[in-house]
Tab-separated table of C-alpha atoms in Angstrom:
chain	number	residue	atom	x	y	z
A	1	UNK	CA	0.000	0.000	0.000
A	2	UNK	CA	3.116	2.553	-0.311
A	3	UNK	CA	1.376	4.423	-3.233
A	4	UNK	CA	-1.822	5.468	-0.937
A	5	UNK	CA	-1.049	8.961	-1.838
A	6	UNK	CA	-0.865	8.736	-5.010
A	7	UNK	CA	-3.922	9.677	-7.382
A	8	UNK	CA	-5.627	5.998	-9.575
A	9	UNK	CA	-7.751	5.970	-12.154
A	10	UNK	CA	-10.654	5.092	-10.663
A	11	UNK	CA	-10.856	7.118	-7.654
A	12	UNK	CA	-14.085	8.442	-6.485
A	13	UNK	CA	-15.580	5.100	-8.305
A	14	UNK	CA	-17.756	2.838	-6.614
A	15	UNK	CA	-18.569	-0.769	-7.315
A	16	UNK	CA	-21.486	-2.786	-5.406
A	17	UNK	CA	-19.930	-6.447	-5.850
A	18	UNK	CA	-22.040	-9.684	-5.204
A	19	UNK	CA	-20.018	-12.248	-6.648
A	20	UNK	CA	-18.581	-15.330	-4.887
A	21	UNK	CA	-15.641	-17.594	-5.621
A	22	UNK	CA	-13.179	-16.475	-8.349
A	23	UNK	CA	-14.216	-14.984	-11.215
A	24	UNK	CA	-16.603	-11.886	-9.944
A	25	UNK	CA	-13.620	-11.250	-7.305
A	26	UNK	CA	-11.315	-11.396	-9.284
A	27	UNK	CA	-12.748	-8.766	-11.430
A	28	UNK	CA	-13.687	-6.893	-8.171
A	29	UNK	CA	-9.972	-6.748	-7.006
A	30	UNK	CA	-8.559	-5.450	-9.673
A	31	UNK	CA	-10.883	-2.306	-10.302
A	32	UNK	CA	-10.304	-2.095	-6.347
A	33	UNK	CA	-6.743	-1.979	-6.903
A	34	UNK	CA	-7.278	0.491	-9.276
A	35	UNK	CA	-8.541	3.118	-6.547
A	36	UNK	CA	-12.467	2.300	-7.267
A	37	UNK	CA	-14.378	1.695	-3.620
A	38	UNK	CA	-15.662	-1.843	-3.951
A	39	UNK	CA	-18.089	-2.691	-1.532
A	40	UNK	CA	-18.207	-6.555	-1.341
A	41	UNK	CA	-22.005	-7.509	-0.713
A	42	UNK	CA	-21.997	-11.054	0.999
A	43	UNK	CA	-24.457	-13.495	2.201
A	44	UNK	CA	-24.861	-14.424	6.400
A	45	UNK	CA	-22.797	-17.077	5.585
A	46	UNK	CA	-19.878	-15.211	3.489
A	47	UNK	CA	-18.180	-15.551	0.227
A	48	UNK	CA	-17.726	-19.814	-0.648
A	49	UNK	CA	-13.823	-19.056	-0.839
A	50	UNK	CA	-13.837	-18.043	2.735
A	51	UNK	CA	-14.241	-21.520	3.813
A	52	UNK	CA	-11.745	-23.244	1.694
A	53	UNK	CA	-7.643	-23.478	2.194
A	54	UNK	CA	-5.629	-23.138	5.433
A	55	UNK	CA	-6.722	-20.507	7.781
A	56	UNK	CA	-5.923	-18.752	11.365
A	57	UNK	CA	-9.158	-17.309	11.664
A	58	UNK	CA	-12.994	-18.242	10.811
A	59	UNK	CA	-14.034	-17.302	7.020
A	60	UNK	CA	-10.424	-16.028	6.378
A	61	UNK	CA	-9.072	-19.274	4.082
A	62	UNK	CA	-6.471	-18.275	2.150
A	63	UNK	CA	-7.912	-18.737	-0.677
A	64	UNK	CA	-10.247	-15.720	0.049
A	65	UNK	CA	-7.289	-13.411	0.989
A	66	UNK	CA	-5.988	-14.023	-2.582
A	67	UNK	CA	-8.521	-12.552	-4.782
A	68	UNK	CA	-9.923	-9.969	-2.632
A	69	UNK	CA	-8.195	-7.504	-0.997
A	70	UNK	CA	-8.910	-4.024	-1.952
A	71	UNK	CA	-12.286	-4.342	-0.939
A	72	UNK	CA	-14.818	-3.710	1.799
A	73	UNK	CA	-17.451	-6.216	3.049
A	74	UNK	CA	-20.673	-5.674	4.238
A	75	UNK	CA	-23.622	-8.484	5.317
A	76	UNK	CA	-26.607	-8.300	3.717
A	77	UNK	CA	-29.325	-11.271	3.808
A	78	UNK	CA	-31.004	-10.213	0.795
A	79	UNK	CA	-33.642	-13.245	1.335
A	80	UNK	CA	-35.303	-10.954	3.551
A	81	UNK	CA	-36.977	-7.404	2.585
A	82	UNK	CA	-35.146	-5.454	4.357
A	83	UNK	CA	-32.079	-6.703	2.867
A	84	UNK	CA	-33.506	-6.039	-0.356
A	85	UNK	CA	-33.890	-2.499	0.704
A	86	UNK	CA	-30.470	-2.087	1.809
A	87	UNK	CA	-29.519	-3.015	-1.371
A	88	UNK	CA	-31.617	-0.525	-3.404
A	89	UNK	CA	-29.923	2.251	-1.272
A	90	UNK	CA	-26.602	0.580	-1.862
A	91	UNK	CA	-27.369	0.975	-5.439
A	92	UNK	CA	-28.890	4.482	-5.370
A	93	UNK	CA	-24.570	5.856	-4.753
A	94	UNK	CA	-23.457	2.980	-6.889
A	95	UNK	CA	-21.440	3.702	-10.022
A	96	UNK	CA	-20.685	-0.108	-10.814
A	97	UNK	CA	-22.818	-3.151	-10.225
A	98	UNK	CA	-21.134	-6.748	-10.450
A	99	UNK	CA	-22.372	-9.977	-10.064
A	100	UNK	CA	-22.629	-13.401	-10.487
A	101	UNK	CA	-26.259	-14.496	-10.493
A	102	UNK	CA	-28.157	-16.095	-12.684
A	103	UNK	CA	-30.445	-13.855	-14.912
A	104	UNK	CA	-33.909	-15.776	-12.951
A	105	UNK	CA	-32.657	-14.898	-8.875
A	106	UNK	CA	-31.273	-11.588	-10.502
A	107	UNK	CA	-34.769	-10.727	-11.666
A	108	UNK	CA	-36.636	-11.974	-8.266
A	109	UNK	CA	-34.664	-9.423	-5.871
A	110	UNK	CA	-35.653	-6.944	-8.973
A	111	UNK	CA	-31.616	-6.970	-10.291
A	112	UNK	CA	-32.131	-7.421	-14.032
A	113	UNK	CA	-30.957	-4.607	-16.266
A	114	UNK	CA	-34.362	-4.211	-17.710
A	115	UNK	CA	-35.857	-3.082	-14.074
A	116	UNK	CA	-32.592	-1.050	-12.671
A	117	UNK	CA	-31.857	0.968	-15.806
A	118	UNK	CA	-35.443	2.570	-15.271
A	119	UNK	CA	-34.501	4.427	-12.040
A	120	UNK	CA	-30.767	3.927	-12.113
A	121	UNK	CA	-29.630	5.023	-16.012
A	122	UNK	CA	-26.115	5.762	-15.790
A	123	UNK	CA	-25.253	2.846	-14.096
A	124	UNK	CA	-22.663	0.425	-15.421
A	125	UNK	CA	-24.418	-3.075	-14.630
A	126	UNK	CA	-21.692	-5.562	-15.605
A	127	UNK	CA	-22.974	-9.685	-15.009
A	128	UNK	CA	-20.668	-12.375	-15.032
A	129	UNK	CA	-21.572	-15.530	-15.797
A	130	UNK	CA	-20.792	-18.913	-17.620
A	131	UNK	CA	-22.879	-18.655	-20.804
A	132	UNK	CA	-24.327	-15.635	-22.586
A	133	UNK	CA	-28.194	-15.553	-21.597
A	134	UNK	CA	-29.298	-15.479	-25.226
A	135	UNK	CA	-27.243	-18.201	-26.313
A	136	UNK	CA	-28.870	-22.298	-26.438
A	137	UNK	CA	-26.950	-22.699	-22.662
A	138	UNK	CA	-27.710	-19.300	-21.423
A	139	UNK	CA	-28.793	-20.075	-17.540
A	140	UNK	CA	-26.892	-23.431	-17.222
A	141	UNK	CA	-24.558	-23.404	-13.980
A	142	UNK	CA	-20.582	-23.389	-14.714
A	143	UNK	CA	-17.063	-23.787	-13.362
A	144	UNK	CA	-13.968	-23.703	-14.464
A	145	UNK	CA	-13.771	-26.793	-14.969
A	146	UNK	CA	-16.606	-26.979	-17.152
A	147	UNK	CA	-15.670	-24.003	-19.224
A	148	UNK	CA	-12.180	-25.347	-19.808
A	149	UNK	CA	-13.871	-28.829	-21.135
A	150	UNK	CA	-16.674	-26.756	-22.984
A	151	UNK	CA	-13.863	-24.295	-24.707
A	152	UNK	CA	-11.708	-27.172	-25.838
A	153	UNK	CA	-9.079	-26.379	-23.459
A	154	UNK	CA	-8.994	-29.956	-21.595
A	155	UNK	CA	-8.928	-31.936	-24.981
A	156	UNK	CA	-5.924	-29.821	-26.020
A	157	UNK	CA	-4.253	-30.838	-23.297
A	158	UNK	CA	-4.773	-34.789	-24.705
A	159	UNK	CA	-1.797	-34.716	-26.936
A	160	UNK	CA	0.326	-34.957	-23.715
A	161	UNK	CA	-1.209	-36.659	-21.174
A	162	UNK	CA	-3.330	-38.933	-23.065
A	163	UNK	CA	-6.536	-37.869	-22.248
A	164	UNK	CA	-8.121	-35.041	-22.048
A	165	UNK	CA	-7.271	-32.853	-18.992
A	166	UNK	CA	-7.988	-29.823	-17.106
A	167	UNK	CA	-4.997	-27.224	-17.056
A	168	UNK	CA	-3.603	-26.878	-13.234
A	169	UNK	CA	-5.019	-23.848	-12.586
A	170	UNK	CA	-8.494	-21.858	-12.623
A	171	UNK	CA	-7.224	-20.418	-15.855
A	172	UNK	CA	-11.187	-19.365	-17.630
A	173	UNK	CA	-12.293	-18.333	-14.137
A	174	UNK	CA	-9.284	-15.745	-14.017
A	175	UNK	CA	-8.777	-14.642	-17.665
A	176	UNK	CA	-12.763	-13.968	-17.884
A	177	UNK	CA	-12.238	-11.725	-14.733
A	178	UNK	CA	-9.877	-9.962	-16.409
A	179	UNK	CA	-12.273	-9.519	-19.303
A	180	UNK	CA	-14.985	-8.237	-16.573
A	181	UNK	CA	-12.973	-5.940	-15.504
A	182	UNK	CA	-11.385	-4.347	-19.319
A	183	UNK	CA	-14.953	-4.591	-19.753
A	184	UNK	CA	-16.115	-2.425	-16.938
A	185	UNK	CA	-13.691	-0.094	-17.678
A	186	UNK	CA	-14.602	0.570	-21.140
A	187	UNK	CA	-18.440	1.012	-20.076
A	188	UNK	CA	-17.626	3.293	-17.397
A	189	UNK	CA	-15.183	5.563	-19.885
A	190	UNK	CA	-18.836	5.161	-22.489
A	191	UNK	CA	-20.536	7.220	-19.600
A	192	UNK	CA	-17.742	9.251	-19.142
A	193	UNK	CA	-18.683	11.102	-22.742
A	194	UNK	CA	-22.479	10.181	-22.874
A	195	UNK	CA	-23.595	10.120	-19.250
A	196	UNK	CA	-25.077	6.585	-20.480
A	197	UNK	CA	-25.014	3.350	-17.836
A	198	UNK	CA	-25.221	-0.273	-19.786
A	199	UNK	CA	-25.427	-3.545	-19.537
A	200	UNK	CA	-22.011	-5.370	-20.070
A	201	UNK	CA	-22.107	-9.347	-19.639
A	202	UNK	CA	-19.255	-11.109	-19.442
A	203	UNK	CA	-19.656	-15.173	-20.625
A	204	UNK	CA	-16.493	-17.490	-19.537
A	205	UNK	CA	-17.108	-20.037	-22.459
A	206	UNK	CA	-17.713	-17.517	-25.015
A	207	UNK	CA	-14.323	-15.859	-24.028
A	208	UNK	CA	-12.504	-18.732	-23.354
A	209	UNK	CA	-13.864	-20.165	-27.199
A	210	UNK	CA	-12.278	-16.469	-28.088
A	211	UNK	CA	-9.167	-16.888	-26.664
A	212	UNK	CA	-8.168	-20.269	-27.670
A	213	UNK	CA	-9.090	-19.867	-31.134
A	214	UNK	CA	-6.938	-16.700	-31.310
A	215	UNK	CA	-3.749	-19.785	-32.828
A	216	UNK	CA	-5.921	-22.722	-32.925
A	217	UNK	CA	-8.405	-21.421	-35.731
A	218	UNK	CA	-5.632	-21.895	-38.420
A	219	UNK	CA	-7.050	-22.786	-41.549
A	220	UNK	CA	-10.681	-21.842	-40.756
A	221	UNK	CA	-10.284	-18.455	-40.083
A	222	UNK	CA	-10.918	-18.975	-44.256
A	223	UNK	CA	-14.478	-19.508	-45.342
A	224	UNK	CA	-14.626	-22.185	-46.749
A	225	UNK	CA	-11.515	-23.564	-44.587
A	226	UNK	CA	-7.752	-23.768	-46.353
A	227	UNK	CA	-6.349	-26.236	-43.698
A	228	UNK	CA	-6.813	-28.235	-40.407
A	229	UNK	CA	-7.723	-26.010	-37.101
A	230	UNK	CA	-4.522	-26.380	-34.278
A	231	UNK	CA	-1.319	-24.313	-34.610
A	232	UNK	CA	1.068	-27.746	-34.503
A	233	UNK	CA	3.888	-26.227	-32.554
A	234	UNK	CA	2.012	-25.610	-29.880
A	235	UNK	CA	-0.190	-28.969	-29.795
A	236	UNK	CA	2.816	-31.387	-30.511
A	237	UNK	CA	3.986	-33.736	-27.681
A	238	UNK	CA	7.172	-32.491	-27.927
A	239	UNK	CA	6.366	-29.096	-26.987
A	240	UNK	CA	7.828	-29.022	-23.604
A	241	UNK	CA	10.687	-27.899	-21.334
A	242	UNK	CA	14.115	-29.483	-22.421
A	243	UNK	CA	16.205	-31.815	-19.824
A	244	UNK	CA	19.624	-30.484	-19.072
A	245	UNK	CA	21.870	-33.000	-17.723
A	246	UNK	CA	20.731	-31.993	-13.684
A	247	UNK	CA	17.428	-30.518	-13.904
A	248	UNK	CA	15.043	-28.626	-16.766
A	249	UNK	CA	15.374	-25.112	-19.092
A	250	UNK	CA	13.047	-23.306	-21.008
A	251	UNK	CA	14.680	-21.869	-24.500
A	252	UNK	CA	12.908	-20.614	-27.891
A	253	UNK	CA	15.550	-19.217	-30.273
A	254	UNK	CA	13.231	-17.124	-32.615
A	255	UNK	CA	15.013	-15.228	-35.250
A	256	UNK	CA	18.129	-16.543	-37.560
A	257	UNK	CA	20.382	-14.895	-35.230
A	258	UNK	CA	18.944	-16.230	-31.918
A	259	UNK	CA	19.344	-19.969	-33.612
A	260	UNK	CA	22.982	-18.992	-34.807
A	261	UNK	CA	23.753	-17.708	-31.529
A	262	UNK	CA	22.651	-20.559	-29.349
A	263	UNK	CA	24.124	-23.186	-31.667
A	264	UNK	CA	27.525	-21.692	-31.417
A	265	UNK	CA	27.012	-21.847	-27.419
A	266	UNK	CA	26.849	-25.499	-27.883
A	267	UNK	CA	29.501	-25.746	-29.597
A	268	UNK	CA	28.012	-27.132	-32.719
A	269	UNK	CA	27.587	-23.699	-35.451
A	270	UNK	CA	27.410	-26.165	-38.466
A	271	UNK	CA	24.010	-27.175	-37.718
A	272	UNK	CA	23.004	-23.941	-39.075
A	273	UNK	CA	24.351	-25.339	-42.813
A	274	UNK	CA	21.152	-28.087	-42.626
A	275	UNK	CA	18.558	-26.454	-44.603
A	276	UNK	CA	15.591	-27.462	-42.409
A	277	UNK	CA	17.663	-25.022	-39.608
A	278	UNK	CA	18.530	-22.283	-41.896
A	279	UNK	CA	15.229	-19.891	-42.012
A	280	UNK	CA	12.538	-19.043	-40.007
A	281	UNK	CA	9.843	-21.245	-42.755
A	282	UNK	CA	12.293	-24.334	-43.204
A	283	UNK	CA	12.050	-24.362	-39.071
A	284	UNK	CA	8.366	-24.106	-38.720
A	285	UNK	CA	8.113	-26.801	-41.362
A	286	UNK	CA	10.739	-29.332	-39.632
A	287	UNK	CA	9.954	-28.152	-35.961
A	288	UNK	CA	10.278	-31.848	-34.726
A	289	UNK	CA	13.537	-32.292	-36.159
A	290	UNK	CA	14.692	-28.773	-35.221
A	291	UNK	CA	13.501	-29.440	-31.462
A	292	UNK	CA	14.516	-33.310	-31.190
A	293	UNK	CA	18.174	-30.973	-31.940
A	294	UNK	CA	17.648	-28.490	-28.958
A	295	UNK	CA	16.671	-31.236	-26.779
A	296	UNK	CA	20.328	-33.030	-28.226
A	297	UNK	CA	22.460	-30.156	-27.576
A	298	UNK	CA	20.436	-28.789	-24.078
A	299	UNK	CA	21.667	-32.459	-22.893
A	300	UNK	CA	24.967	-32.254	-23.178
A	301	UNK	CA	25.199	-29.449	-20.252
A	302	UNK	CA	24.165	-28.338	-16.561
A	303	UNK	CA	21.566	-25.690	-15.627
A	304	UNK	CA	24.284	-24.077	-14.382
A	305	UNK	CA	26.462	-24.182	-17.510
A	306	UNK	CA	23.204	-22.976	-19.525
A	307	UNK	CA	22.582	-20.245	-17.196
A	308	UNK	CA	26.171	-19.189	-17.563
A	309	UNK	CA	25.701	-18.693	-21.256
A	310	UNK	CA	22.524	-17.493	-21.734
A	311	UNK	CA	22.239	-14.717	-19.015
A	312	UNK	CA	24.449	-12.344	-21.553
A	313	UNK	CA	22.475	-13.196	-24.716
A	314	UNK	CA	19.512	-11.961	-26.398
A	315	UNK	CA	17.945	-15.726	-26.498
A	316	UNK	CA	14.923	-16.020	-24.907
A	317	UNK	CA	15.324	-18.779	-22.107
A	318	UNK	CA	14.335	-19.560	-18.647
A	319	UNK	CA	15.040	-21.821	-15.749
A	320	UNK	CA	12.064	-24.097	-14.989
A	321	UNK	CA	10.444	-22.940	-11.541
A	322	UNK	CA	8.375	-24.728	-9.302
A	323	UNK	CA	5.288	-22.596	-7.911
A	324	UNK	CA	7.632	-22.614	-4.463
A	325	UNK	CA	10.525	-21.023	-6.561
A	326	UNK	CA	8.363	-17.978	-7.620
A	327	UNK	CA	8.655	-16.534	-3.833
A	328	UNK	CA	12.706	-16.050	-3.980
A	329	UNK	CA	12.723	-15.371	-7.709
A	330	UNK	CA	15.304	-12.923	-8.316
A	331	UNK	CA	13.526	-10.741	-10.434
A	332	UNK	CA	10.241	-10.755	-8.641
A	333	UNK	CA	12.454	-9.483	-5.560
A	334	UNK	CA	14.136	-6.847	-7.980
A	335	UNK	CA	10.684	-5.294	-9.201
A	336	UNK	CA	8.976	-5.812	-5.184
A	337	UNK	CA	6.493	-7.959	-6.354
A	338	UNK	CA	5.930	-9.634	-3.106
A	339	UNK	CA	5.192	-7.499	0.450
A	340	UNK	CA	4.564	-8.733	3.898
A	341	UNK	CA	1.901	-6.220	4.935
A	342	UNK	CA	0.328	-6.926	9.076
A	343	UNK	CA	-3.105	-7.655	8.972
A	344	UNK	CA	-5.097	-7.085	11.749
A	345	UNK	CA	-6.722	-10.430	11.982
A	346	UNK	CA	-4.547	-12.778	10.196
A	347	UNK	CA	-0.945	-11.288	11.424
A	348	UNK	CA	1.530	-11.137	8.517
A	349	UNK	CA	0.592	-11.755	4.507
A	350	UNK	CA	2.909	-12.774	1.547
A	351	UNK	CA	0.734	-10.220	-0.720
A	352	UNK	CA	1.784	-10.121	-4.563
A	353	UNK	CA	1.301	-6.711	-6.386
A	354	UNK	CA	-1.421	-5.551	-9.022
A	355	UNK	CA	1.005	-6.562	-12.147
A	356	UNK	CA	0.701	-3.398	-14.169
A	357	UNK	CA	2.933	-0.444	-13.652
A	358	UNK	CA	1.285	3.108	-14.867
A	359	UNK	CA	3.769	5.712	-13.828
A	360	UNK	CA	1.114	8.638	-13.002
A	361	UNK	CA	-1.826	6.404	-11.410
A	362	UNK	CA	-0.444	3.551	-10.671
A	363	UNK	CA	-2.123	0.705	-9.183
A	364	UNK	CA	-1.852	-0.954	-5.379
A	365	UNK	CA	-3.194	-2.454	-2.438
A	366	UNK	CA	-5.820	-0.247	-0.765
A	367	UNK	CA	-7.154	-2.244	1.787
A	368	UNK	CA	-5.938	-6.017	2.764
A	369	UNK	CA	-8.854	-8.575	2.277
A	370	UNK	CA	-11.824	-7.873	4.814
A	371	UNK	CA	-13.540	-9.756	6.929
A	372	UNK	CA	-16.710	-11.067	6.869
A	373	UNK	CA	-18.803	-8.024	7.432
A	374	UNK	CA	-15.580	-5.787	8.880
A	375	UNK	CA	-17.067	-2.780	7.120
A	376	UNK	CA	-20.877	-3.225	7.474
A	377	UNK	CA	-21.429	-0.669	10.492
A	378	UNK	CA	-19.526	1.639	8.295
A	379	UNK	CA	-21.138	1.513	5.119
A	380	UNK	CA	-24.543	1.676	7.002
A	381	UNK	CA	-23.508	4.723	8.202
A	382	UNK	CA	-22.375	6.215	5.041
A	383	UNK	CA	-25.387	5.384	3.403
A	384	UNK	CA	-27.731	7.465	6.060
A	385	UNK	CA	-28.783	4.755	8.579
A	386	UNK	CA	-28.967	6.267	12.132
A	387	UNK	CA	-27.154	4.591	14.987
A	388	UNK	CA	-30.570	2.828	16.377
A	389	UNK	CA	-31.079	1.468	12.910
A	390	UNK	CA	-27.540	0.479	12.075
A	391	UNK	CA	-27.454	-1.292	15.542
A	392	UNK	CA	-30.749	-3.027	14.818
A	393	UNK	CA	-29.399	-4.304	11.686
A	394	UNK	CA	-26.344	-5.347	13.350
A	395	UNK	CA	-27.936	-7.094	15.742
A	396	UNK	CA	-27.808	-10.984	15.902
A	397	UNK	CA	-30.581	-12.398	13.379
A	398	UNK	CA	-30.354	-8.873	12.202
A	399	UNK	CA	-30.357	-9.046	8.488
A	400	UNK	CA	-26.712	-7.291	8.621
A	401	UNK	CA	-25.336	-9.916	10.884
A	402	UNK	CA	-22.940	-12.726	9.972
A	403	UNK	CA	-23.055	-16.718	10.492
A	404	UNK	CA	-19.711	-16.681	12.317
């Protein structure tokens, strides 16, 4: 949080988020980090993520503290009237709704687009969710896991493992929050010229079909198609990191003079006479047999010994890390990507940085991740409840109060 003083471009913003797990939060986090106010709405219960990973405090797992800081959190049971009502005054100083229900519960607490645009018009109403509502699975529940099978993500993964598997990570839940939030962005700089709110929906299978087929249309970006779909040097088997002779290394000589260079490293420059090495088409053509040669020469020497080489060229090349390396990585250290900041629940956090450097505004922490309804007797305030009502509301079985 050491640029607090400084000016981001979305200060005086504010975003109502009621979203749960990873892909509304995500979203939600970065316009936070971004100087917007984000008030996290949550259930009695709290946000799913709160419960899941290791913990030193009730509703605080760790996998919570990851994908929203930058927030505040208020309880609202919005199964209950007044709950609804605290919404619409939530809403009524609310620059930025997002959230993650389906179109149907949306429209029973009176949250479509349709019924909010009448007596909120500028707003920027921004729903995430796992197929577009006008589409032939608009409405049907999804994960990650379901978008990456849906997208064709897990069957690319079939050429090396066999089957068809699901990518380590939450990959669609966190590029789509991305999206969200570009998207939000671009609505809210729409009103900036026309004074005009919109609806902006945000589909994780239709952007994950978009961002796979960005190299795996190939030959049917042509109508009719000219080839097969799959960019081959991405999808082959033997697309992988190379075994040195005491551990692994990343390398991807690209121009004539990057494969000229690194073959004279070896020790072997007269590989570059083969005509399948020569030029950038005769490689693409003969990748196999040009990286069946890497794999040769990257043999033949230590890490170490690779390191040595490489660190003064202009080869592109890295050590394979483990997700454990990542928190000594020398140039994560050199740019302060990781801070220990003391919160005041959970003691001290490992907290990587908003990724983007902007030199004027740029982005940080604001606020470490809440808990469960830290900020409610705040926001009440804020939004005009007197103390007898905010107390009332407060109050266990009060529609403000949490399931802790």
């Amino acid at each position: 949080m050491k640029n607090s003083t400084k000016k981001r471009p979305l200060d005086g913003i504010r975003v109502l988020e009621i979203a749960s797990m990873v892909f509304g939060p995500v979203a939600g986090q970065y316009l936070g980090d971004m100087g917007a106010d984000v008030i996290k709405l949550e259930p009695p219960e709290g946000d799913l993520t709160r419960s899941i990973g290791p913990r030193r405090s009730p509703r605080m797992g760790a996998f919570f503290l990851t994908s929203n800081r930058s927030k505040r959190s208020i309880v609202v049971d919005l199964k209950r009237p007044e709950g609804r009502e605290i919404l619409h005054r939530l809403l009524a100083k609310t620059d930025v709704l997002l959230h993650s229900m389906r179109t149907p519960a949306a429209a029973r607490l009176g949250l479509d687009y349709a019924t909010l645009a009448k007596t909120h018009p500028g707003l920027v109403y921004c729903h995430v969710t796992g197929y577009g509502d006008d589409g032939e699975y608009g409405g049907r529940p999804a994960y990650d896991d379901i978008i990456q099978a849906a997208s064709g993500l897990a069957m690319l993964q079939e050429v090396v493992a066999g089957q068809p598997r699901y990518i380590p990570t939450i990959v669609a839940d966190k590029i789509s929050g991305v999206h969200a939030a570009y998207a939000i962005v671009l609505a809210m700089m729409h009103r900036l010229r026309t004074g005009e709110g919109q609806e902006v929906e945000v589909p994780m299978f239709e952007t994950m079909a978009s961002f796979n087929m960005i190299e795996h249309q190939w030959g049917h970006i042509f109508e009719p198609p000219i080839g097969d779909m799959g960019y081959a040097p991405v999808v082959a088997a033997a697309r992988r990191p190379y075994k040195t002779l005491d551990g692994y290394l990343s390398l991807l000589p690209y121009s004539d003079s990057h494969w000229r260079r690194f073959f004279e490293l070896a020790g072997a420059p007269e590989i570059m006479d083969d005509p399948r090495f020569t030029l950038f088409a005769s490689r693409q053509q003969h990748f196999r047999a040009v990286w069946d040669e890497i794999e040769r020469q990257i043999g033949l020497k230590t890490n170490a010994e690779w390191l040595r080489l490489l660190t003064p060229e202009d080869i592109p090349f890295s050590p394979v890390n483990s997700i454990e390396d990542l928190r000594e990585d020398p140039h994560l250290k050199s740019v302060d990507f990781w801070s220990v900041q003391e919160h005041p629940t959970e003691g001290k956090l490992l907290i990587g940085r908003n990724p983007l450097r902007m030199s004027a505004s740029p982005p940080d922490v604001t606020r470490l991740p809440p808990g469960l309804g830290e900020h409610s007797a705040e926001i009440l305030r804020e939004y005009e409840y007197d103390e007898e009502s905010a107390q009332r509301l407060l109050a266990p079985g009060g529609v403000c109060s949490s399931n802790l």
